[in-house]
Coordinates of N, CA, C and O in Angstrom, one line a residue:
X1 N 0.8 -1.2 0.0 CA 0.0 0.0 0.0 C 0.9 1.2 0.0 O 1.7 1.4 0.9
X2 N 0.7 1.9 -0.8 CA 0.9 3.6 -1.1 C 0.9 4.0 0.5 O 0.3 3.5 1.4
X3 N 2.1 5.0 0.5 CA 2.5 5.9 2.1 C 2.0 7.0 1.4 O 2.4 7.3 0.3
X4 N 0.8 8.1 2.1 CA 0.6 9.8 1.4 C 2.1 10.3 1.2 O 1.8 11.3 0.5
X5 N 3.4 10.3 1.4 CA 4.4 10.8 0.5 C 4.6 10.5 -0.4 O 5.2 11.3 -1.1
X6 N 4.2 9.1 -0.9 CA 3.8 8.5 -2.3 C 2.6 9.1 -3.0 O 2.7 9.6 -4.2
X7 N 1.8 9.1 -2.6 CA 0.7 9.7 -3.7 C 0.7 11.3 -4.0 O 0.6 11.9 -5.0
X8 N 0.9 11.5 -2.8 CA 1.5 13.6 -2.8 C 2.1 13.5 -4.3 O 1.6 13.8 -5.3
X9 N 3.6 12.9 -4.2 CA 4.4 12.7 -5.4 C 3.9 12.9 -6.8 O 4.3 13.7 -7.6
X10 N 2.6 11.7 -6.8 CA 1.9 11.4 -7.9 C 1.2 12.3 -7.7 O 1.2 12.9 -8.8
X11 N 0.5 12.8 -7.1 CA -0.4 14.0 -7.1 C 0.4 15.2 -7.9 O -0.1 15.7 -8.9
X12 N 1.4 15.6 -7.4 CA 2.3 16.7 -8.0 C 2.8 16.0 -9.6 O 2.9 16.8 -10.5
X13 N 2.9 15.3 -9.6 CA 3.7 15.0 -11.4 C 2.5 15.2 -12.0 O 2.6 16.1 -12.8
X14 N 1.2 14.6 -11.8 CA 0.0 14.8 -12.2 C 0.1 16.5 -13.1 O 0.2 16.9 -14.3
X15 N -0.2 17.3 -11.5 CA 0.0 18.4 -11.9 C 0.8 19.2 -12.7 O 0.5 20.3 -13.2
X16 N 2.1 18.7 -12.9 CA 3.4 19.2 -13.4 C 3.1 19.0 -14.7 O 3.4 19.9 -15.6
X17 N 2.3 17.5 -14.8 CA 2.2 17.1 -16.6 C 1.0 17.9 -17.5 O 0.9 18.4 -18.7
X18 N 0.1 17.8 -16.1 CA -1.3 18.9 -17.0 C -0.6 20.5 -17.2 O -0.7 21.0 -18.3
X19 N -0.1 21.2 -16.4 CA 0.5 22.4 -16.2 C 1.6 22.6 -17.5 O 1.6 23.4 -18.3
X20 N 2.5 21.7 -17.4 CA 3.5 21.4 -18.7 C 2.4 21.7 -20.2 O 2.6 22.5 -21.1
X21 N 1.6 21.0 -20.2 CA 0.5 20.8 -21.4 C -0.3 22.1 -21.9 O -0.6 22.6 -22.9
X22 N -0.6 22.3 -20.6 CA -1.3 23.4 -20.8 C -0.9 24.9 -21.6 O -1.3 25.5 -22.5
X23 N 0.8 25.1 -20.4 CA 1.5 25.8 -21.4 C 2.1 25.8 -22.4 O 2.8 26.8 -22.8
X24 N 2.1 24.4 -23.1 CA 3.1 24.4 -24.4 C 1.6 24.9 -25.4 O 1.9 25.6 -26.4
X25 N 0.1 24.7 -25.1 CA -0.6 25.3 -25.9 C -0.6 26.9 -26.1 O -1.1 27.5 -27.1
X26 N -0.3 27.3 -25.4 CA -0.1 28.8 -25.1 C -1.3 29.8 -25.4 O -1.5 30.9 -25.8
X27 N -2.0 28.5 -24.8 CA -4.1 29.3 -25.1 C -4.2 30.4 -24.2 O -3.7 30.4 -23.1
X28 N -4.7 31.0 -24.4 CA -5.3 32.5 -23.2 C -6.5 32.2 -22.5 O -6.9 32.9 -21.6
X29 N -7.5 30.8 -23.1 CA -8.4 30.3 -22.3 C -8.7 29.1 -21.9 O -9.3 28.7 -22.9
X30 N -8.7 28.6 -21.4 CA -8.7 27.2 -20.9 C -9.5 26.7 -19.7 O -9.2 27.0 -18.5
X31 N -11.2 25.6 -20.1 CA -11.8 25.1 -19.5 C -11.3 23.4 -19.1 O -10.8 22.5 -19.9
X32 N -11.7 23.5 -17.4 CA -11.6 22.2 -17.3 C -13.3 21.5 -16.8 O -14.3 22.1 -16.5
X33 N -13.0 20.4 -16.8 CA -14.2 19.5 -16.1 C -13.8 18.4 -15.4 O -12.9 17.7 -15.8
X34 N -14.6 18.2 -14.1 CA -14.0 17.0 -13.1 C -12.7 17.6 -12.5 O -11.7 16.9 -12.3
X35 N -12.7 18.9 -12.3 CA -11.9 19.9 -11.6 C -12.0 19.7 -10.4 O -13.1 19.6 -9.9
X36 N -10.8 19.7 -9.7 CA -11.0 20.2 -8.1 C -9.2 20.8 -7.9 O -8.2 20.5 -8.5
X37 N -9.3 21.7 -6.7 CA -8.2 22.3 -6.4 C -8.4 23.2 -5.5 O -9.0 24.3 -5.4
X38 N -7.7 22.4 -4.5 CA -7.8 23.4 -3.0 C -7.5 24.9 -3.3 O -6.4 25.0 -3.9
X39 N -8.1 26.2 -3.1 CA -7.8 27.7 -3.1 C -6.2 27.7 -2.6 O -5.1 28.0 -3.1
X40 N -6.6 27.4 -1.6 CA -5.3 27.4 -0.2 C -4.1 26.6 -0.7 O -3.1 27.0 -0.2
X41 N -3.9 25.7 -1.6 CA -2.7 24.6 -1.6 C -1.8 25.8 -2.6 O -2.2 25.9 -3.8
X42 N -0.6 26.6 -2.2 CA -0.1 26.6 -2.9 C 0.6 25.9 -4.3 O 0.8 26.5 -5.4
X43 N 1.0 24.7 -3.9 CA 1.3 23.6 -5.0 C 0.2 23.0 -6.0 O 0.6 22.1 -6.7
X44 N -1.5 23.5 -6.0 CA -2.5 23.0 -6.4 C -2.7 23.7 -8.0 O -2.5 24.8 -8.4
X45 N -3.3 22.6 -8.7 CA -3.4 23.3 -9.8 C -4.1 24.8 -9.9 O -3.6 25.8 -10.6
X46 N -5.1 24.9 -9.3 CA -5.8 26.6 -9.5 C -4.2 27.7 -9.4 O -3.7 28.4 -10.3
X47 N -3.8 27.5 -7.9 CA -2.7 28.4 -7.8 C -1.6 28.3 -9.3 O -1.3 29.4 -9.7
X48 N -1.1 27.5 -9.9 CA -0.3 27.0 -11.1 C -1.4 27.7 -12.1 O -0.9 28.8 -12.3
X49 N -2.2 27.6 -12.5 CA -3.0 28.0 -13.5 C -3.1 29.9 -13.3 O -3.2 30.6 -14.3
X50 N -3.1 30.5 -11.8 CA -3.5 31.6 -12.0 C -2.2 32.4 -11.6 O -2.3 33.7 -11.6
X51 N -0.9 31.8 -11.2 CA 0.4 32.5 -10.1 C 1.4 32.3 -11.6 O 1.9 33.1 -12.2
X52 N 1.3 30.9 -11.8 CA 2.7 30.3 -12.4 C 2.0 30.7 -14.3 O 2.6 31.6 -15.0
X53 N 1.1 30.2 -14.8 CA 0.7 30.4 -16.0 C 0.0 31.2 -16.5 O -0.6 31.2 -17.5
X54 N 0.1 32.2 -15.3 CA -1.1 33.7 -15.9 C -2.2 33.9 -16.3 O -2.5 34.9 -16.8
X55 N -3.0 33.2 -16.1 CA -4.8 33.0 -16.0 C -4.6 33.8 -14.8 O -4.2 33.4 -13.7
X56 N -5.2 35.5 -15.3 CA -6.0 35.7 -13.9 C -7.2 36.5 -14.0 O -7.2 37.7 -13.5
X57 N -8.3 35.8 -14.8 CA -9.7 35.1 -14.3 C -9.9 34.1 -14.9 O -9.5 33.6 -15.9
X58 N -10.8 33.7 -13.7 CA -11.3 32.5 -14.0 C -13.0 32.5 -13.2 O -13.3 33.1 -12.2
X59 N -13.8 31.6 -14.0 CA -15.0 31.5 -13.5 C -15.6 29.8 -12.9 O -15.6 28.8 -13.6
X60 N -15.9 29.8 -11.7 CA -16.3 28.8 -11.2 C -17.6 28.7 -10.3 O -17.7 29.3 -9.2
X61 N -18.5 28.0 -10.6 CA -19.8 28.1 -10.1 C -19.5 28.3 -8.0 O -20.2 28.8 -7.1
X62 N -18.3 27.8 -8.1 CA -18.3 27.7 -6.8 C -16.8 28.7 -6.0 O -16.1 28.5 -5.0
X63 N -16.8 29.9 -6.9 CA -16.0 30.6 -6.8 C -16.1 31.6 -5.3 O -17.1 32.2 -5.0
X64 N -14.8 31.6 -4.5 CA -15.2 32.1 -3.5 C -15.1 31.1 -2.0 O -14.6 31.3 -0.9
X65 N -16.0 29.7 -2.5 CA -15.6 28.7 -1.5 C -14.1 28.4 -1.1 O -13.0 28.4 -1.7
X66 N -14.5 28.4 0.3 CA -13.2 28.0 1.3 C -12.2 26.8 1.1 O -11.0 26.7 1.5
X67 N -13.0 25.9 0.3 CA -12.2 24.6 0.4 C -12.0 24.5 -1.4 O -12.1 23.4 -1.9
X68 N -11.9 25.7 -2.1 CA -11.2 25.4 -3.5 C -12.1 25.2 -4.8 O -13.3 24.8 -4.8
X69 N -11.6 25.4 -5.7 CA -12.5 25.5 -7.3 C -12.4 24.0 -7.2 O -11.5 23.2 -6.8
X70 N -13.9 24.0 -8.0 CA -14.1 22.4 -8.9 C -15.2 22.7 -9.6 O -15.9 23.7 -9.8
X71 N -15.3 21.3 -10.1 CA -16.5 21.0 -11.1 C -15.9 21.6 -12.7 O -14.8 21.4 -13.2
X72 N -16.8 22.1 -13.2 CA -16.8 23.1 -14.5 C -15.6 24.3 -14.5 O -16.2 25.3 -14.7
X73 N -14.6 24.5 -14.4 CA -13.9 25.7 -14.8 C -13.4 26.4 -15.7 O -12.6 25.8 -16.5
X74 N -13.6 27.8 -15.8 CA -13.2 28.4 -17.2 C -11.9 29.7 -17.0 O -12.2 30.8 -16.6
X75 N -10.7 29.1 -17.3 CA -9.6 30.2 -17.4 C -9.5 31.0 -18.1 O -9.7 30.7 -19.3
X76 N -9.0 32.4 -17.9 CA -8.7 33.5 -19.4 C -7.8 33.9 -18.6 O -7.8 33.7 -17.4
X77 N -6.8 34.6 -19.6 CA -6.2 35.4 -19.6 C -6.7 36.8 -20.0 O -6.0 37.8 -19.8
X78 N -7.7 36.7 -20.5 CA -8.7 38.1 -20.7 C -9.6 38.5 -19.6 O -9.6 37.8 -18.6
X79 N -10.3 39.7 -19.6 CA -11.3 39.8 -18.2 C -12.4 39.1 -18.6 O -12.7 39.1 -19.8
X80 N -13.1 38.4 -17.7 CA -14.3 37.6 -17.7 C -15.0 39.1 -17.4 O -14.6 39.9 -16.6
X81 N -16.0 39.2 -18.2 CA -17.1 40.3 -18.2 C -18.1 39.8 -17.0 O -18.4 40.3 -15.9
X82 N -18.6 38.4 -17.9 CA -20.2 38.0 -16.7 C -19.7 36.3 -17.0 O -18.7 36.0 -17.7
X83 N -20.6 35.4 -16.2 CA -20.4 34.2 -16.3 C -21.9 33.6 -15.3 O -22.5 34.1 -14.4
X84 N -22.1 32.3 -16.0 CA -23.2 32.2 -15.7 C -23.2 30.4 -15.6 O -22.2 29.7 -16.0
X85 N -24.5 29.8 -15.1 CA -24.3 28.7 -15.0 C -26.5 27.9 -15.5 O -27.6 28.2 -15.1
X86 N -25.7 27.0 -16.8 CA -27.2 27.1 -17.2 C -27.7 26.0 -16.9 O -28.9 26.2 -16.9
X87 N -27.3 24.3 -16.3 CA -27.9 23.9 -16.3 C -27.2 23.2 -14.7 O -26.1 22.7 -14.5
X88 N -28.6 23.7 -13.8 CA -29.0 23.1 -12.8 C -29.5 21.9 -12.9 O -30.4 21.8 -13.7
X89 N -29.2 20.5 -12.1 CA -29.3 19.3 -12.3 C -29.9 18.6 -11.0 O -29.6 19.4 -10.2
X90 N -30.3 17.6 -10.4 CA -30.3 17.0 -9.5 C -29.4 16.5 -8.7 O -29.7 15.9 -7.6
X91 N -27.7 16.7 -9.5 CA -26.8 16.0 -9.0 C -26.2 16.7 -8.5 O -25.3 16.3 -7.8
X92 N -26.7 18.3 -8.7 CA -26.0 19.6 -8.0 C -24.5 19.7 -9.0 O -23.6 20.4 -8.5
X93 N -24.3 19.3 -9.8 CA -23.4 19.7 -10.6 C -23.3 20.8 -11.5 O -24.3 21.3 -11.9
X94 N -21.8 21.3 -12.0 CA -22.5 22.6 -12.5 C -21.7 22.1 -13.7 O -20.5 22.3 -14.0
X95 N -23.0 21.3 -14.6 CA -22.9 20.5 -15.9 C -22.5 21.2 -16.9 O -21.8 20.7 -17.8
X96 N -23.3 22.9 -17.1 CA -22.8 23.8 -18.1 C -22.3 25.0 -17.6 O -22.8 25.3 -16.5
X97 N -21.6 25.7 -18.0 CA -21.3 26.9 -17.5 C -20.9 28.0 -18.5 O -20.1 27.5 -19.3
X98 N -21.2 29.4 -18.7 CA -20.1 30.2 -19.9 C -19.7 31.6 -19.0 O -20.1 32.0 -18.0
X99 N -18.8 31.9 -19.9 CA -18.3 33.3 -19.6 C -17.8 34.2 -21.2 O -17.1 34.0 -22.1
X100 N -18.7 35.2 -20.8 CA -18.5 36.3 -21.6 C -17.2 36.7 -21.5 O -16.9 37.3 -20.4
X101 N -15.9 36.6 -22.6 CA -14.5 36.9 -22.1 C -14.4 38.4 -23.0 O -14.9 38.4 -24.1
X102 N -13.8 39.5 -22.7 CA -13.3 40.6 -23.5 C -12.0 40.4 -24.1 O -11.1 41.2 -23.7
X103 N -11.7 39.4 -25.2 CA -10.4 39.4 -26.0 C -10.1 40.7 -27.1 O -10.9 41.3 -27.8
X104 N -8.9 40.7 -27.1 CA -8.7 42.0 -28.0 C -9.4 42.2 -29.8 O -9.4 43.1 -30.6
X105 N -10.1 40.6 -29.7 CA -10.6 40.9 -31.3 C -12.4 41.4 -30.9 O -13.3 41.7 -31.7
X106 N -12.5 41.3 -29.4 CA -13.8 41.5 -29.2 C -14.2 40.8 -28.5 O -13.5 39.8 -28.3
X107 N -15.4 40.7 -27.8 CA -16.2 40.0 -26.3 C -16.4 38.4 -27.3 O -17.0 38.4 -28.4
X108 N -16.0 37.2 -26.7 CA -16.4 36.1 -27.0 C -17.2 35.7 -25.9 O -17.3 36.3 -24.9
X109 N -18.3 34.3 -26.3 CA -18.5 33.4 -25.0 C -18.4 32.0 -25.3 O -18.9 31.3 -26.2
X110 N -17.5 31.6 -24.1 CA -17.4 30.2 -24.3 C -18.1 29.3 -23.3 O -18.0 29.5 -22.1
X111 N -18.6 28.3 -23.7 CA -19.3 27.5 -23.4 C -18.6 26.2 -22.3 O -17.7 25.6 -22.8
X112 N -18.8 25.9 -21.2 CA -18.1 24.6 -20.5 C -19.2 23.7 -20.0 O -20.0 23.9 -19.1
X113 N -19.1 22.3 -21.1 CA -19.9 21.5 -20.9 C -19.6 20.2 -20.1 O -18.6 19.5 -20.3
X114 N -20.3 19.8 -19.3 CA -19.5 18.6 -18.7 C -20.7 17.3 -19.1 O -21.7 17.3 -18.4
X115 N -20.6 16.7 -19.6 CA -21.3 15.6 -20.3 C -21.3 14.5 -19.1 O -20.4 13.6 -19.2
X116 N -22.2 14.4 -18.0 CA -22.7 13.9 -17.0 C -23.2 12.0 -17.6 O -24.3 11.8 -18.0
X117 N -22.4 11.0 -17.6 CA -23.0 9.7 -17.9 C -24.3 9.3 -17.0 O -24.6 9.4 -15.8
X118 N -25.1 8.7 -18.4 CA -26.4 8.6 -18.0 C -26.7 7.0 -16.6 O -27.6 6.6 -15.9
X119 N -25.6 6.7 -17.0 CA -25.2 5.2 -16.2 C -26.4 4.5 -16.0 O -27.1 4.4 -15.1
X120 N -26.4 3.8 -17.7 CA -27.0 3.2 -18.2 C -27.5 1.9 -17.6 O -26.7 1.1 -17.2
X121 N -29.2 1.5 -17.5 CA -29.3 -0.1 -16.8 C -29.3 -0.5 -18.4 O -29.1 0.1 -19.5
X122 N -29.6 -2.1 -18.2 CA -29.5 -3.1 -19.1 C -30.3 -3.2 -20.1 O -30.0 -3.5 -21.3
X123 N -32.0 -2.8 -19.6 CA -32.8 -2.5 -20.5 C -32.1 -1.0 -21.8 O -32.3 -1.3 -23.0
X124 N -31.6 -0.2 -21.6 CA -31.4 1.2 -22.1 C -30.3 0.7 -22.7 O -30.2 1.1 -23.8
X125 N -29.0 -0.2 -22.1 CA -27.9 -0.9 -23.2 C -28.7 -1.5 -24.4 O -28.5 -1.3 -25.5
X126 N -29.7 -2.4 -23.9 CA -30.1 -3.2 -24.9 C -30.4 -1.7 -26.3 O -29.9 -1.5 -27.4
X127 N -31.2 -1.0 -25.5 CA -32.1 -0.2 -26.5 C -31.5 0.6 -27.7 O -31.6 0.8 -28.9
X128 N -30.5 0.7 -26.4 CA -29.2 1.5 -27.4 C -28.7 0.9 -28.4 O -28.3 1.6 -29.3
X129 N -28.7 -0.6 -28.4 CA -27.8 -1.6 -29.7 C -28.7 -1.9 -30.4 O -28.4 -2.6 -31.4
X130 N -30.0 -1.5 -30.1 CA -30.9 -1.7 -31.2 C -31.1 -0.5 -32.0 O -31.7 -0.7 -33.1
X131 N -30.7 0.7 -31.6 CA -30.6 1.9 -32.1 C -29.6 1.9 -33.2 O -29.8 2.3 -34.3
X132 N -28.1 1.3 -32.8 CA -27.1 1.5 -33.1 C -27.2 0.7 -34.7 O -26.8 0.8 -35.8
X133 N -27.8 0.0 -34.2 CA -28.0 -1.2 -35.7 C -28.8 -0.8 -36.5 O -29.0 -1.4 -37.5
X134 N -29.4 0.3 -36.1 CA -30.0 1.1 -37.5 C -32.1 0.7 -36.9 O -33.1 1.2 -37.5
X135 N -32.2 -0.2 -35.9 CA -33.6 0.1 -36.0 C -34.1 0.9 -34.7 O -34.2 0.6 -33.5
X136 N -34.3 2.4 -35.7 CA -34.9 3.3 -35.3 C -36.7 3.0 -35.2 O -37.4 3.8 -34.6
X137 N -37.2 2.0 -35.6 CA -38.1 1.7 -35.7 C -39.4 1.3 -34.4 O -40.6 1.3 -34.3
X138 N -38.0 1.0 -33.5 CA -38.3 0.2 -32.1 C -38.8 1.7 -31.1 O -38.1 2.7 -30.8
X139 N -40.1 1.4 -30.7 CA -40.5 2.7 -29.8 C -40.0 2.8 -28.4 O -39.9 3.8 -27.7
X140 N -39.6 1.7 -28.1 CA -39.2 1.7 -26.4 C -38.0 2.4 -26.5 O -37.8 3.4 -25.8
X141 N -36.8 1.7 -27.6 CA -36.0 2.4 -27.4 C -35.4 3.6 -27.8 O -34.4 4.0 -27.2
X142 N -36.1 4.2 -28.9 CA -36.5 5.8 -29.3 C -36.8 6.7 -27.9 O -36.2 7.7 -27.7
X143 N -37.9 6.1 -27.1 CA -38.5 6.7 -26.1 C -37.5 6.7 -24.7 O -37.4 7.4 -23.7
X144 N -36.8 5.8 -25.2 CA -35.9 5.5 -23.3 C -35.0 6.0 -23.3 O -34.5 6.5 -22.2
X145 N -34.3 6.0 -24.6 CA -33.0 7.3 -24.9 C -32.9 8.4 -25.2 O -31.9 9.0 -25.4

């Protein structure tokens, strides 16, 4: 079994490798999904994203919380104007999100989607392979997908 000085490790290369990636793109905006990152950790990606690689805004449904960004997030290097979050869910996730960014060719909005699995039972696999094989024909499974 892994000692937490072991996984810390892995935790940080983690970070090193997405952070490395990030800036060989040399994008001015950059959304993630399935985000999390302590506010407070200096070594945590949010800090890396907004100290070390110059994103400084960023919009997060849960921006402001004590224990760190997650979920949906959207980095610029431009000013975020407004940002908003469209689809409230049951799962309390914040599945879509955009931000009005002011880049120098003019105000963009980009969209952050997080494509939530429907985690499928067996009846709805089936439905689906009957879909996939071309019969659209079948009502149950038109109606259940």
């Amino acid at each position: 079994m892994e000692d937490s000085k072991e996984i810390q490790r892995k935790v940080q290369d983690n970070i090193d490798s997405i952070a490395t990636f990030v800036a060989s793109t040399k994008a001015d905006i950059v959304v993630f999904q399935d985000f999390f990152s302590c506010s407070m950790d200096k070594t945590g990606m949010h800090n890396r994203m907004m100290n070390v690689l110059n994103y400084k805004y960023y919009y997060n449904v849960y921006k402001g919380a004590s224990y760190g960004v997650s979920d949906c997030v959207i980095y610029s290097k431009y000013l975020i104007r407004e940002s908003g979050r469209i689809v409230d869910d049951d799962y309390n996730n914040a599945t879509m999100t955009w931000s009005d960014i002011a880049t120098p060719k003019g105000d963009i909005r980009v969209y952050n989607l997080h494509l939530l699995s429907y985690q499928l039972d067996v009846e709805s696999k089936d439905a689906y392979s009957k879909i996939k094989k071309g019969n659209v024909n079948d009502k149950y499974a038109q109606k259940n997908i």
